[in-house]
Short mmCIF file of C-alpha atoms in Angstrom, two decimals:
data_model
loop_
_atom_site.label_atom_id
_atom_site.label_comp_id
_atom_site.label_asym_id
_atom_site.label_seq_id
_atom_site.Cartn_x
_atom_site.Cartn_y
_atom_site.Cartn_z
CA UNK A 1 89.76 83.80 107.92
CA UNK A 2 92.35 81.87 106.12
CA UNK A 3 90.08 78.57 105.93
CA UNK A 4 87.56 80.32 103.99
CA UNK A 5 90.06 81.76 101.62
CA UNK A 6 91.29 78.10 101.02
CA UNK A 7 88.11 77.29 100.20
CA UNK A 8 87.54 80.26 97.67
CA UNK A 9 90.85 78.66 96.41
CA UNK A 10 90.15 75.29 95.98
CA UNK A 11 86.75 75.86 94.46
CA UNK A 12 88.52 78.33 91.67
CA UNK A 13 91.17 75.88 90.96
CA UNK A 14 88.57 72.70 90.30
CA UNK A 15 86.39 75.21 88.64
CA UNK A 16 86.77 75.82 84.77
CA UNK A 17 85.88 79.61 85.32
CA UNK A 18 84.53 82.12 87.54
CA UNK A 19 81.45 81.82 86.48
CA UNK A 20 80.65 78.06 87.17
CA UNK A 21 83.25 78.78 90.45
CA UNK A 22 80.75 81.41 91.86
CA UNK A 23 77.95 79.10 90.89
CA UNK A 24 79.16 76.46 92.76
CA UNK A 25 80.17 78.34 95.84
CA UNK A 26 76.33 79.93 95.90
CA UNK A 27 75.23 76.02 96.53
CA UNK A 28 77.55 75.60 99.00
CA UNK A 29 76.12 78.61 100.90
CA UNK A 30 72.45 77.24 100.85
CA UNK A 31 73.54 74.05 101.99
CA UNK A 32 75.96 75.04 104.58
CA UNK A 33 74.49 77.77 107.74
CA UNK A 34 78.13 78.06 109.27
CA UNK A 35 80.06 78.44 105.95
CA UNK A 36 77.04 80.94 105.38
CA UNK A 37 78.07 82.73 108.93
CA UNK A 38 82.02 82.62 108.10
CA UNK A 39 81.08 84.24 104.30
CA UNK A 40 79.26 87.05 106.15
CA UNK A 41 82.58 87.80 108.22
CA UNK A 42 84.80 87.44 105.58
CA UNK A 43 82.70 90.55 103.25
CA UNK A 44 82.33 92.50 106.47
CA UNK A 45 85.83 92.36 107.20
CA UNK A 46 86.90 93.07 103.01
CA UNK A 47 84.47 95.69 103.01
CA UNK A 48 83.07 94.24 100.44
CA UNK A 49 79.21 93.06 99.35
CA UNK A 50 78.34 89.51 99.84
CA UNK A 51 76.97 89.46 96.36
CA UNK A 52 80.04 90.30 94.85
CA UNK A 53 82.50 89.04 97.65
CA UNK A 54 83.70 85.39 96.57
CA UNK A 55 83.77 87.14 92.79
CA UNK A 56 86.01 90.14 93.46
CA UNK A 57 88.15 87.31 95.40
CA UNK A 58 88.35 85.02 92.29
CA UNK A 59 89.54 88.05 90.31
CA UNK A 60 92.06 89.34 92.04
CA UNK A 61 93.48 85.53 92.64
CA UNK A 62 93.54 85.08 89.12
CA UNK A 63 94.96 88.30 88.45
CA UNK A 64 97.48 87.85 91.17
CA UNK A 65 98.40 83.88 89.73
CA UNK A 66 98.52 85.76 86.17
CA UNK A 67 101.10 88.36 87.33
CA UNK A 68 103.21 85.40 88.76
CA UNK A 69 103.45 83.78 85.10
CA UNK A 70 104.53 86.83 83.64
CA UNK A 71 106.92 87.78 85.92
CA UNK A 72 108.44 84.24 84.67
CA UNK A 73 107.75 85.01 81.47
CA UNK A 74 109.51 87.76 81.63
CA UNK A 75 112.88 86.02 83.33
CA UNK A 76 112.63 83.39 80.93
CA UNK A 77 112.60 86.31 77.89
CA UNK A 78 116.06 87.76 79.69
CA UNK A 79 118.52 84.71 79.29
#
């Protein structure tokens, strides 16, 4: 399941927001039957909708990148 996370990943990171991310990832689904297939597994197994399954991924990446700069942020304010 790890493949399909690194390519939630890399779409989000060329992506200027979730938005255009989630857009782009829908075209890749129409286009592609097995990424289709793996996308299926992957909300199955997250419990999750595949409607809102690559979004609630983006989120919580961001969220979880986010967190990382603050905790730096927050070393950085210490010193």
């Amino acid at each position: 399941m790890d493949d399909i996370k690194d390519l939630f990943i890399s779409i989000i990171e060329e992506a200027p927001g979730i938005d255009i991310a989630d857009s782009e990832f829908k075209k890749m689904l129409i286009d592609d039957p097995e990424l289709r297939r793996k996308y299926k597994e992957y909300c199955r197994e997250q419990g999750t909708s595949e409607r809102n399954g690559f979004v609630e991924f983006c989120e919580e990446y961001c969220a979880d990148r986010n967190s990382i700069w603050d905790s730096l942020n927050d070393y950085d304010n210490e010193e």
